[in-house]
Structures are given as structure tokens and as C-alpha cells.
């Protein structure tokens, strides 16, 4: 088996070798070849003998003699360190045995008497030079070659190629001097109109700086793109480069601090030196929060020193060059609140461009931009998909289209259909379908009632989003069922009543279990988590409680990532908050039970229908409900 694998390896390498045209590929191939060779040598030394031994049985010398005397042995090979022989075993099959050597002058006579063919190995006639070469020089050469390759790759990664060891530690910014085939333009960025508008001013400045200089206007030195992950900040920066058609230096904050301690500051210096030479140009620092964190935060240990030096150097460089030299610095971050204040001072990143999550129209546009790269069914209604993905980022939407494409291929279609997209919405948002998961019929019934509980409560309340789809096909996310509601239009504001109704809807699942089965399950844990969070936010952040009026009780410390909160009230107040949260939850729970009791018959009817169908649409649901 080991042998086969190696053969395959070698074939694969050969193929690579034939196909590679550019030197970079060839070097990589050489590298793989070396690796494969050394693996082979390793196997040769250690693995192969044991592999061969496996089919050979080891016996004692006396057994060997017994077998010779018994006439079972047909062939013997005397080797330097062992005796290998073939004998018929008890079952009458031929089997290879091996035994150790014992000084036994009578052996030859015995073998002759037993009429056994025997032979002795002729020592291989390899000259000492050849064996020296094979066992010493070749491995050394191999290691030397591998070391060389590694070293070359390392310097290349750090030094941007030319200059070898001398350019050690130069800035590893990637320079896009000319817009290539994969250049992005504003057309590739859907939605984000405000961000594009703010950035097109920069593009204009880079095209005709004189227009601005004549009036005496200073262009902003640094522009900070701020927004949640996946909203297209990196994409926008690349689009600016594509539009402006000037050199574009791109580096990620984390690259400044990788590899060697103490190189970060030097990298910044090199980067700006190069940028100054190439002006007009754009320097883009992605994920700037990696180096630009507040300097006072958690200042223990030497670890921060490195980052701090890098940041100081960056600040110094930004102050150092004149605004109208034509170097524009773009940076992007998900966590603006963690940035050092010095970075945001006038003359540094003095302009902020918010890049927010897309709204309904934006989502539709993003879906369409990405759909262009796929073969789509012309009948697809992107608006429906956009409405089902409220809160999704551009990256997630791109992923939804791609998942749809993968699904179409899996199902053997030649174009992506509406259904593919709807499925992939759930894939991306709720996890994969697990059609094969085994669930007992009883559990399925409970899940069915639970989901209809949600849907029925939602439908029986006014000011509540309509039900779009209910399914009891489990997801890999762990959810056993799923009720999807879709808002009719874009919603940015929610009334107190709407929020409360949402909490009631969340309570509907558990309420149905109670009413129908008289017992409760763990299935509501996610609902409980969500309703508690919402009830809490109503009181602590949205000023929706009578007791606390418009007092802010909790502050969101990180708006974009996770939304951590911190309390800013006394312990006594906190107790009161908890009481009010509990109150809301209890009211919601009671209301859900009341609604379901009123519609008990529909609850059963719908649940049975869902149990059979497994997935029903909002329209089917409404038809049964209204009839
Ligand atoms: P960020 O840097 O904000 O985290 P990216 O720019 O890396 O996000 O976006 C990731 C991917 O998501 C992009 O490559 C693109 O395919 C897609 N995307 C995000 N926003 C948009 C948008 N507004 N228009 C088109 N595609 C987008
Ligand atoms: Mg990014
Ligand atoms: Zn639920």
C-alpha cells in the first residue's frame, strides 16, 4: 500500500512538472519533487523492510531444523544476518519463514540430506564510492537543496523579490502599478452609493490634482473606511485603485507585525518611502485596527511595544509628507472605536466613510452583481431573496449566490433557479439541511407543533411580519425546525408593540408544546435566548420601560462585532432591570398561550399538515388558516 501511494505521488509530480510554464511554478514543482524524494528515501530506510516482514513469519532456529528434518522445507537462502526459507505449513500452503543465524557447521550437510535447494547471497558488487554516494552525499545534497529553497521563499515573501537577503524586511506591500484583468471598478460594488460618492472625490483628485491645488484646497490625507465585516471595504479600496489608475500599495495591518519583531516600524518607513517616489498613488492599509489599537489598552509586557512602535512610525510618516504630494492613504477597519485617538486627529485619518450593511435595494443590487458571473434562470425574483436576507452582508450575499450555483450543479441543472437560491439562503443563514438525520416520529411531532406555534402566534398578531416558510427538516446548525418570517418592506425602526409581538412569537413554540403535550422540551433554548436579549434591550437600550424612562442602562461597547454590552447602573437598579425583563417575558408567554388556546383547532390541523409535508410555504399556511 505504501508503495502504491508513492507511485501515485511521483506521477502527480511529473504531471505538475510538465504543465508548469512559469519559473515560479517550476520552483514549486522542484520543491515538491524534493519532498517526495526525501519521503521515498525515508520509507526506503525505515518503512519498507517492516512492510516486507509482515508477510514473513519469524520462527526459532530449532523450528527451522525440525522443519528441515521433517522434509517440509523446499528452499533456503542463507543471508548475512538471517536465513530465509520456504516451507509447507500445516495447512499445506507454501509460506516464507525467516530465522536468525546460529554458528552451525552441520547445516549444509543437513540441507543436502533433506534434499533442499539452498543458496547464499552474493554480496552486492557496489563499489564503495557508489554506496558512499547513495547513503551520504545524496541525502546531504537533498537537505542542502531544500534549505536553499526555503530560504529563497522566505526572503521572497519578506523582501518582495529583488535584492535577496539585502532587501530583508522591506515593506511587503503589494503594488498594483497597472490595473490588470482582475481590476475592480465602482461598477463591481453594488449599493454603497454614499461611500462611492465620497471616494470618487479622491479619484477625481488623483486624476487632476491641479484643479484642487489652484483653488488651494487640500485633499484629505487619510480616509478611513468603517463598517461591519463583509460589507465591501476591501472591495471599495480596490475599486478606487482601479478607477484612479494610479499605483496602489496594499498592505494588511497584520502583515506589519508578522515574522520578525522590530521590523514593523521599518516596514512602515519603507512603504512610505516607496509611495513618495511613486506619487500620485494610493496606500491602502487594510484591518488597520491590528496596529492602530489604543496605546493605553492593556499595556503590560513587551508584546505591545512592537505594535506601538509601528503605530508611532505610521503617525510620524503621515505627518511627514505634504498633503498635496498626491499620496492618498486609505484604511479600513471593523472596529473604529478601538482605534488610537491620535490616528483620527485632523491631518491623519480625518475623513471617515461609513460602509454599512446593505438595505433592501442594496441587497438586491449586490445579488444581481454577483449573479452576472453565473448562469441564472431569467425568471429569478431577486427581490424576494433580498427580502429574506435582511441583515446579511455583501459577502454573505455573494456566498448565497455561490451556494445556489453549487446546488444547481449537485442537482444536475444547467442554471441556477429561484429554489436553489432560497435553499442557499437557509444554508448560509440557518445551516445545511440534514435530510438524512434520524429523528423519532414523536420528536418530529413535537417539532411540528412547536414551529406551528411560532407561525400561528405570528399570524394572529397584527404588526408582525408574515410567515414565509415553515419547515421541520433539521439543519446542521442544530435547529430541528425553522419558521421564516419576511418583513414586507425594509424596516429600520421598530415600535414597542412590534418588539413585544416578536417576543410573543418567539414564546409561541414552547407555548404550543405545553398546551398539546403538557410537558416541555429543550427545543426552545434558542427562542429563550433571543427573547431574553430583546426584552433586555427594550429596557436597557431602547427606553421602553416606564420605570426607567429614557435612561440608558447598557452601553454597547462594540457595535459591529458581537455587540458586547456593559451595564452602567447600580446593583439595586440592575435588580429592578431583571424584574422588568422577567415581566415582559411572562406577559409574552401568557399572551402566546392565550392565542394558541383560542386557535386550538387550527393548531392541530396545521401541525398535522406540516408533519406530513415537512415544509410548507406561507401561502399554504394562510390558506389552511383562513379556510
Ligand atoms: P470587508 O473588507 O468589508 O470585510 P470585503 O470587501 O472583503 O469586505 O468583501 C468580501 C466580498 O463580499 C467581496 O469580495 C464581494 O464579493 C462581496 N461584497 C461585499 N460587499 C459588496 C458590495 N457592496 N457589492 C458587491 N459585492 C460585495
Ligand atoms: Mg476586508
Ligand atoms: Zn422555536
XYZ file of C-alpha atoms and ligand atoms in Angstrom:
656
model
C 0.000 0.000 0.000
C 2.777 2.333 0.889
C 4.346 1.507 -2.407
C 1.267 2.352 -4.405
C 0.911 5.644 -2.725
C 4.421 6.609 -3.619
C 3.919 5.717 -7.197
C 0.917 7.976 -7.333
C 2.853 10.733 -5.760
C 5.512 10.524 -8.331
C 3.096 10.540 -11.194
C 1.407 13.602 -9.805
C 4.693 15.416 -9.558
C 5.592 14.534 -13.063
C 2.352 15.976 -14.321
C 2.954 19.162 -12.445
C 6.371 19.368 -13.949
C 5.116 19.048 -17.493
C 2.387 21.587 -17.080
C 4.316 24.322 -15.395
C 5.500 27.022 -17.676
C 6.436 29.901 -15.457
C 9.539 29.751 -13.278
C 7.566 30.214 -10.083
C 5.614 27.052 -10.714
C 8.702 25.203 -11.716
C 10.392 26.118 -8.491
C 7.389 24.889 -6.570
C 7.441 21.657 -8.538
C 11.098 21.188 -7.767
C 10.259 21.714 -4.157
C 7.546 19.063 -4.192
C 9.810 16.698 -6.074
C 12.475 17.080 -3.436
C 9.914 16.468 -0.726
C 8.643 13.340 -2.463
C 12.185 12.073 -2.943
C 13.052 12.516 0.673
C 9.858 10.785 1.719
C 10.806 7.912 -0.560
C 14.269 7.702 0.940
C 12.808 7.765 4.405
C 10.460 4.948 3.543
C 13.291 3.050 1.974
C 15.291 3.223 5.167
C 12.619 2.519 7.714
C 9.213 1.667 6.436
C 9.805 -0.790 3.634
C 11.624 -3.578 5.492
C 8.926 -3.793 8.095
C 6.341 -3.860 5.372
C 8.056 -6.826 3.772
C 8.432 -8.569 7.070
C 4.749 -8.528 7.579
C 4.164 -11.355 5.094
C 7.024 -13.416 6.502
C 6.768 -15.465 9.633
C 9.615 -15.465 12.107
C 10.467 -18.790 13.684
C 13.142 -20.144 16.018
C 16.204 -21.940 14.733
C 15.053 -25.210 16.272
C 11.715 -24.980 14.459
C 13.697 -24.411 11.309
C 15.723 -27.548 11.933
C 12.590 -29.521 12.740
C 11.037 -28.424 9.508
C 14.191 -29.324 7.558
C 14.267 -32.740 9.158
C 10.568 -33.205 8.584
C 11.098 -32.537 4.886
C 8.757 -29.571 4.791
C 11.410 -27.127 3.602
C 11.825 -26.723 -0.130
C 14.165 -23.773 -0.499
C 16.663 -21.986 1.731
C 18.518 -18.762 1.274
C 21.421 -18.057 3.572
C 21.935 -14.384 4.134
C 24.438 -12.429 6.179
C 22.132 -11.757 9.063
C 19.307 -14.254 8.679
C 18.093 -17.378 6.948
C 15.037 -17.095 4.752
C 13.322 -20.297 3.769
C 10.193 -21.591 2.100
C 8.301 -24.423 3.725
C 4.882 -26.003 3.556
C 2.883 -25.197 6.673
C 0.302 -27.329 8.482
C -2.408 -26.354 6.040
C -0.209 -27.445 3.168
C 0.380 -23.925 1.834
C 3.780 -22.574 0.936
C 4.926 -19.954 3.381
C 8.074 -17.847 3.703
C 9.847 -18.027 7.071
C 12.829 -16.315 8.495
C 15.073 -17.223 11.344
C 18.275 -15.956 12.943
C 21.736 -17.284 12.184
C 23.446 -19.669 14.527
C 27.018 -20.925 14.039
C 26.090 -24.373 12.697
C 28.707 -26.200 10.616
C 26.371 -29.140 10.134
C 23.685 -27.108 8.424
C 24.956 -27.641 4.905
C 25.078 -31.419 5.303
C 21.654 -31.441 6.858
C 20.222 -29.430 3.982
C 21.852 -31.720 1.466
C 20.439 -34.722 3.231
C 16.972 -33.259 3.258
C 17.356 -32.512 -0.455
C 16.713 -28.802 -0.096
C 17.808 -26.269 -2.710
C 19.922 -23.713 -0.932
C 21.955 -20.718 -1.913
C 23.920 -17.924 -0.403
C 23.542 -14.276 -1.330
C 26.354 -12.852 -3.350
C 27.263 -9.542 -1.721
C 26.158 -6.700 -3.986
C 29.058 -5.585 -6.048
C 28.504 -1.887 -5.492
C 31.769 -0.039 -5.312
C 32.419 1.730 -2.015
C 32.208 5.066 -3.819
C 28.695 4.401 -5.066
C 27.446 3.289 -1.695
C 29.059 6.301 -0.086
C 27.300 8.488 -2.625
C 23.927 6.873 -2.046
C 23.976 6.780 1.689
C 25.754 10.045 2.478
C 26.228 12.500 -0.319
C 22.733 12.268 -1.806
C 20.841 12.940 1.431
C 23.168 15.824 2.203
C 22.565 17.290 -1.242
C 18.844 16.904 -0.722
C 18.868 18.731 2.562
C 21.066 21.454 1.164
C 18.650 21.932 -1.756
C 15.600 22.043 0.455
C 17.208 24.509 2.809
C 18.098 26.718 -0.117
C 14.600 26.698 -1.494
C 13.112 27.506 1.866
C 15.486 30.364 2.400
C 14.695 31.735 -1.028
C 10.988 31.595 -0.415
C 11.359 33.318 2.896
C 13.340 36.212 1.551
C 10.958 36.480 -1.340
C 7.987 36.718 0.974
C 9.598 39.355 3.088
C 11.524 41.324 0.574
C 9.239 41.443 -2.420
C 11.705 39.593 -4.631
C 14.639 41.554 -5.969
C 17.673 42.039 -3.860
C 17.507 38.749 -1.982
C 18.864 38.910 1.514
C 19.642 42.611 1.254
C 16.022 43.647 0.960
C 15.269 41.611 4.032
C 12.303 43.131 5.808
C 11.317 45.661 3.210
C 7.666 46.561 3.182
C 5.700 43.699 1.700
C 3.021 45.900 0.236
C 1.659 44.523 -2.963
C 1.868 47.095 -5.683
C -0.682 47.222 -8.430
C 1.026 49.541 -10.835
C -1.306 48.833 -13.710
C -4.879 47.782 -13.440
C -4.861 44.153 -14.517
C -7.681 41.936 -15.692
C -8.988 41.429 -12.204
C -9.061 45.160 -11.512
C -12.201 46.271 -9.718
C -14.186 49.357 -10.505
C -17.077 51.070 -8.809
C -19.371 49.006 -11.013
C -18.368 45.919 -9.066
C -19.533 47.492 -5.856
C -23.296 47.431 -5.607
C -25.190 49.729 -3.289
C -22.869 51.746 -1.033
C -23.682 54.864 -3.013
C -22.617 57.273 -0.304
C -19.285 55.555 0.140
C -18.712 55.540 -3.593
C -19.529 59.220 -3.828
C -17.104 60.117 -1.064
C -14.406 58.058 -2.686
C -14.933 59.324 -6.202
C -13.764 62.711 -4.996
C -10.423 61.112 -4.220
C -10.362 59.520 -7.626
C -11.008 62.892 -9.178
C -8.255 64.469 -7.138
C -5.787 61.848 -8.235
C -6.757 62.410 -11.843
C -6.407 66.158 -11.807
C -4.701 67.397 -8.666
C -4.081 70.751 -10.296
C -7.744 71.666 -10.200
C -7.633 71.363 -6.431
C -4.256 72.989 -5.947
C -5.283 76.047 -7.957
C -8.075 76.742 -5.538
C -5.837 75.947 -2.602
C -7.941 73.077 -1.432
C -6.182 70.371 0.493
C -7.247 66.855 -0.182
C -7.783 64.703 2.871
C -4.635 62.822 3.690
C -6.252 59.779 5.130
C -9.643 58.220 4.629
C -10.952 55.577 6.951
C -13.500 53.073 5.680
C -15.555 51.970 8.640
C -18.138 49.196 8.765
C -19.013 45.645 9.748
C -17.121 42.707 8.229
C -18.023 41.676 4.705
C -19.601 44.941 3.633
C -17.103 45.549 0.867
C -14.472 47.816 2.401
C -11.573 45.986 0.837
C -13.511 45.776 -2.388
C -14.136 49.542 -2.367
C -10.462 50.295 -1.847
C -9.550 48.097 -4.785
C -12.226 49.802 -6.852
C -10.717 53.200 -6.050
C -7.382 51.929 -7.302
C -8.984 50.609 -10.459
C -10.815 53.857 -11.098
C -7.915 56.161 -10.362
C -5.444 54.183 -12.444
C -2.540 55.125 -10.211
C -0.115 52.873 -8.337
C -1.821 51.154 -5.455
C 0.053 49.876 -2.428
C -1.944 47.450 -0.404
C -0.919 46.029 2.926
C -2.825 44.463 5.767
C -2.251 45.668 9.304
C -1.384 42.186 10.442
C 1.431 41.981 7.907
C 3.249 44.762 9.707
C 3.558 42.713 12.829
C 4.228 39.288 11.374
C 7.535 37.458 11.151
C 10.210 39.359 12.988
C 9.992 41.578 15.998
C 11.173 45.070 15.343
C 10.507 45.069 11.627
C 7.083 46.706 11.744
C 8.347 50.264 12.032
C 10.916 49.674 9.309
C 8.248 48.289 7.037
C 6.140 51.404 7.502
C 9.137 53.574 6.676
C 9.919 51.614 3.526
C 6.314 51.623 2.449
C 6.026 55.383 2.649
C 9.384 55.949 1.033
C 8.276 53.916 -1.938
C 4.894 55.620 -2.035
C 6.511 59.052 -2.052
C 8.607 58.084 -5.030
C 5.601 56.812 -6.934
C 3.201 59.680 -6.142
C 0.456 60.239 -7.112
C -0.577 56.939 -5.639
C -2.769 55.243 -3.078
C -1.607 53.455 0.041
C -4.214 51.093 1.433
C -3.875 49.708 4.949
C -6.473 47.004 5.495
C -7.532 45.986 9.014
C -5.729 48.947 10.461
C -7.006 48.135 13.955
C -4.306 45.453 14.219
C -1.670 48.149 14.515
C -3.810 51.134 15.386
C -5.298 49.959 18.695
C -5.416 52.422 21.537
C -1.989 52.560 23.022
C -3.082 52.616 26.619
C -5.211 49.495 26.449
C -3.713 46.549 28.299
C -0.167 47.860 28.271
C 1.621 45.009 30.005
C 4.538 43.089 28.647
C 6.759 43.660 25.668
C 4.223 42.349 23.165
C 2.623 45.714 22.709
C 5.855 47.565 22.198
C 6.202 46.232 18.702
C 2.753 47.362 17.699
C 3.214 50.697 19.373
C 6.439 51.404 17.530
C 4.756 50.542 14.279
C 1.867 52.836 15.066
C 4.196 55.675 16.069
C 6.084 55.291 12.843
C 2.834 55.374 10.894
C 1.777 58.579 12.650
C 5.152 60.152 12.007
C 5.038 59.237 8.320
C 1.540 60.623 7.929
C 2.624 63.902 9.433
C 5.795 63.912 7.402
C 4.520 64.180 3.890
C 2.738 67.122 2.409
C -0.914 66.755 1.700
C -0.652 67.793 -1.888
C 2.137 65.499 -2.834
C -0.529 63.153 -4.191
C -0.272 60.289 -1.765
C -3.708 59.285 -0.506
C -3.941 56.907 2.376
C -6.945 54.642 2.639
C -7.532 52.405 5.614
C -10.283 50.022 6.623
C -11.495 48.744 9.958
C -14.381 46.877 11.614
C -13.723 48.395 14.988
C -13.300 52.144 14.769
C -13.889 52.569 18.494
C -10.728 50.646 19.273
C -8.501 52.929 17.209
C -5.994 55.177 18.873
C -7.302 58.736 19.015
C -4.077 60.020 17.507
C -4.889 58.251 14.275
C -8.175 60.109 13.953
C -6.770 63.577 14.503
C -7.084 66.159 11.725
C -4.253 65.721 9.278
C -4.290 61.989 9.676
C -7.397 59.883 9.074
C -9.576 62.922 9.171
C -12.310 61.609 6.944
C -14.487 58.653 7.778
C -16.506 56.870 5.152
C -19.137 54.600 6.652
C -19.677 51.344 4.788
C -22.851 49.932 6.259
C -24.774 46.694 5.838
C -26.829 46.915 2.644
C -30.515 47.792 2.730
C -33.201 46.050 0.694
C -32.313 47.789 -2.584
C -28.616 47.361 -1.872
C -29.030 43.654 -1.224
C -30.938 43.210 -4.440
C -28.235 45.071 -6.361
C -25.458 43.021 -4.764
C -27.256 39.783 -5.608
C -27.563 40.925 -9.198
C -23.918 41.953 -9.484
C -22.794 38.551 -8.322
C -25.443 36.706 -10.338
C -23.821 38.054 -13.511
C -20.982 35.601 -13.104
C -23.363 32.624 -13.026
C -25.888 31.098 -15.403
C -29.114 32.145 -13.764
C -32.685 31.245 -14.563
C -34.073 34.507 -16.056
C -37.257 34.130 -14.005
C -35.452 34.624 -10.698
C -37.028 37.211 -8.447
C -34.082 38.788 -6.658
C -36.352 40.994 -4.620
C -37.757 38.026 -2.714
C -34.283 36.796 -1.929
C -33.239 40.259 -0.846
C -36.248 40.481 1.441
C -35.403 37.148 3.014
C -31.867 38.243 3.837
C -32.341 41.300 5.967
C -29.116 41.982 7.839
C -26.907 39.931 5.528
C -23.598 41.460 4.440
C -22.378 41.700 0.862
C -20.017 38.809 1.491
C -22.886 36.644 2.715
C -24.994 37.550 -0.308
C -22.135 36.646 -2.629
C -21.933 33.375 -0.766
C -25.659 32.744 -1.186
C -25.353 33.053 -4.956
C -22.383 30.735 -4.985
C -24.115 28.157 -2.800
C -27.053 28.347 -5.196
C -24.680 27.623 -8.066
C -23.190 24.653 -6.237
C -26.648 23.309 -5.510
C -27.686 23.626 -9.148
C -24.643 21.595 -10.172
C -25.319 18.999 -7.492
C -28.854 18.581 -8.741
C -27.670 18.339 -12.308
C -29.221 21.558 -13.591
C -27.556 23.884 -16.071
C -28.746 27.097 -14.493
C -29.471 28.394 -11.023
C -33.156 28.577 -10.098
C -35.175 30.525 -7.576
C -35.453 27.424 -5.436
C -31.667 26.991 -5.397
C -31.289 30.496 -4.084
C -33.984 30.075 -1.463
C -32.321 26.907 -0.286
C -28.951 28.580 -0.104
C -30.399 31.450 1.907
C -31.151 28.852 4.506
C -27.797 27.190 4.016
C -25.940 30.391 4.621
C -28.256 31.743 7.269
C -29.559 28.655 9.039
C -27.054 25.909 8.219
C -27.275 22.956 5.869
C -30.289 20.743 5.577
C -29.795 17.352 7.104
C -32.302 15.299 5.195
C -30.887 12.041 6.495
C -30.810 12.890 10.145
C -32.794 10.419 12.178
C -35.494 11.842 14.379
C -38.120 9.782 16.121
C -41.720 10.316 14.978
C -42.610 11.595 18.418
C -39.880 14.237 18.261
C -40.996 15.186 14.799
C -44.497 15.717 16.083
C -43.252 17.923 18.890
C -41.130 19.971 16.499
C -44.084 20.292 14.189
C -46.320 21.694 16.918
C -43.504 23.923 18.116
C -42.996 25.524 14.710
C -46.716 25.911 14.033
C -46.926 27.503 17.470
C -44.499 30.200 16.310
C -46.236 30.670 12.979
C -49.760 30.760 14.395
C -48.874 33.293 17.065
C -47.154 35.434 14.447
C -50.128 35.265 12.109
C -52.695 36.071 14.770
C -50.983 39.259 15.814
C -51.143 42.493 13.916
C -47.884 44.341 13.321
C -45.971 41.127 12.858
C -44.052 40.009 9.779
C -45.869 37.460 7.587
C -44.798 33.831 7.661
C -42.806 32.895 4.555
C -41.890 29.282 5.128
C -42.109 26.661 7.842
C -40.002 23.551 7.844
C -39.276 20.668 10.167
C -36.290 19.467 8.171
C -33.374 19.730 10.580
C -30.388 21.959 9.912
C -26.779 21.185 10.690
C -26.836 24.268 12.862
C -28.733 22.053 15.297
C -32.151 23.601 14.783
C -34.775 20.898 14.334
C -37.223 23.196 12.647
C -37.418 26.693 11.347
C -40.100 29.287 10.819
C -39.081 32.012 8.442
C -40.800 35.366 8.566
C -40.152 38.049 5.998
C -40.838 41.713 6.552
C -42.810 43.272 3.762
C -40.598 46.280 3.299
C -37.303 47.470 4.669
C -37.527 48.043 8.399
C -35.154 50.246 10.292
C -37.432 51.342 13.102
C -39.446 49.050 15.287
C -42.216 50.127 17.585
C -42.502 48.916 21.130
C -45.543 46.883 20.110
C -43.697 45.213 17.251
C -40.835 44.258 19.509
C -43.215 42.826 22.073
C -45.092 40.896 19.388
C -41.802 39.420 18.243
C -41.140 38.194 21.740
C -44.646 36.705 21.873
C -43.971 34.914 18.578
C -40.743 33.510 19.995
C -42.668 32.243 23.025
C -45.207 30.550 20.723
C -43.081 27.438 20.163
C -42.817 26.495 23.797
C -46.443 27.517 24.424
C -47.655 25.028 21.807
C -45.645 22.225 23.422
C -47.210 22.997 26.789
C -50.770 23.118 25.503
C -50.607 19.985 23.391
C -48.270 17.691 25.296
C -48.496 19.073 28.794
C -44.721 18.813 29.024
C -41.848 20.921 27.790
C -38.590 20.180 25.962
C -35.163 21.706 25.471
C -36.177 22.722 21.959
C -36.920 26.295 22.940
C -33.424 27.226 24.104
C -32.639 29.407 21.137
C -36.027 31.126 21.375
C -35.416 31.783 25.045
C -32.043 33.299 24.328
C -33.435 35.595 21.650
C -36.486 36.762 23.573
C -34.455 37.497 26.655
C -31.998 39.553 24.667
C -34.785 41.509 23.017
C -36.682 42.118 26.240
C -33.490 43.276 27.870
C -32.666 45.652 25.041
C -36.165 47.162 25.261
C -35.467 48.191 28.818
C -31.760 48.898 28.860
C -31.192 50.453 25.456
C -34.426 51.500 23.789
C -36.013 53.368 26.697
C -39.204 51.328 26.506
C -39.882 50.847 30.190
C -41.990 53.153 32.366
C -39.704 52.815 35.356
C -36.513 53.826 33.628
C -37.975 56.213 31.101
C -35.264 57.213 28.639
C -32.325 56.257 30.763
C -29.562 54.294 29.093
C -28.716 51.352 31.265
C -26.486 49.360 28.992
C -23.876 50.606 26.555
C -22.895 48.629 23.512
C -19.150 48.642 23.540
C -18.727 47.031 20.180
C -21.412 47.845 17.729
C -20.167 45.723 14.870
C -18.613 42.650 16.334
C -20.807 40.627 18.632
C -22.317 43.642 20.329
C -20.821 43.298 23.795
C -22.582 45.397 26.388
C -21.656 46.916 29.684
C -24.036 47.978 32.468
C -23.810 51.429 33.863
C -26.203 51.303 36.827
C -26.012 50.405 40.491
C -26.682 46.878 41.717
C -30.094 47.854 43.074
C -31.131 49.232 39.708
C -29.812 46.115 37.998
C -32.166 44.032 40.111
C -35.073 46.185 39.045
C -33.999 45.758 35.414
C -34.046 41.997 35.798
C -37.541 42.169 37.261
C -38.808 44.186 34.333
C -37.215 41.875 31.798
C -38.882 38.942 33.507
C -42.178 40.795 33.448
C -42.068 41.281 29.692
C -41.189 37.648 29.155
C -44.003 36.427 31.390
C -46.538 38.639 29.645
C -45.358 37.442 26.258
C -45.555 33.817 27.329
C -49.103 34.264 28.642
C -50.208 36.036 25.510
C -48.796 33.258 23.342
C -50.662 30.629 25.322
C -53.874 32.624 25.066
C -53.576 32.970 21.299
C -52.943 29.279 20.836
C -55.799 28.262 23.118
C -58.144 30.411 21.077
C -56.958 28.702 17.895
C -56.541 25.232 19.260
C -58.258 23.535 16.359
C -56.103 25.309 13.744
C -53.028 24.459 15.747
C -53.773 20.747 15.394
C -54.840 20.969 11.786
C -51.761 22.903 10.701
C -49.361 20.803 12.718
C -50.656 17.606 11.160
C -50.310 19.132 7.735
C -46.727 20.215 8.438
C -45.900 16.820 9.878
C -46.817 15.239 6.553
C -45.423 17.878 4.218
C -42.298 18.713 6.260
C -42.006 22.069 4.511
C -44.887 24.433 3.789
C -44.947 27.893 2.286
C -46.504 30.965 3.814
C -49.268 30.852 1.214
C -50.209 27.255 2.052
C -50.181 28.153 5.702
C -52.508 31.116 5.219
C -54.869 29.053 3.063
C -55.433 26.489 5.783
C -55.625 29.134 8.439
C -58.255 31.189 6.658
C -60.399 28.382 5.397
P -14.708 43.809 4.099
O -13.356 44.204 3.669
O -15.635 44.953 4.375
O -14.737 42.830 5.244
P -14.776 42.659 1.506
O -14.538 43.850 0.680
O -13.623 41.766 1.718
O -15.416 43.030 2.901
O -15.991 41.860 0.861
C -15.973 40.479 0.685
C -16.706 40.094 -0.576
O -18.089 40.326 -0.452
C -16.289 40.901 -1.777
O -15.183 40.337 -2.392
C -17.512 40.842 -2.658
O -17.534 39.660 -3.398
C -18.632 40.786 -1.663
N -19.218 42.124 -1.448
C -19.261 42.788 -0.279
N -19.887 43.971 -0.416
C -20.238 44.068 -1.712
C -20.915 45.077 -2.495
N -21.348 46.205 -1.950
N -21.093 44.824 -3.800
C -20.666 43.678 -4.361
N -20.021 42.713 -3.690
C -19.809 42.882 -2.377
Mg -11.595 43.494 4.360
Zn -38.669 27.800 18.429
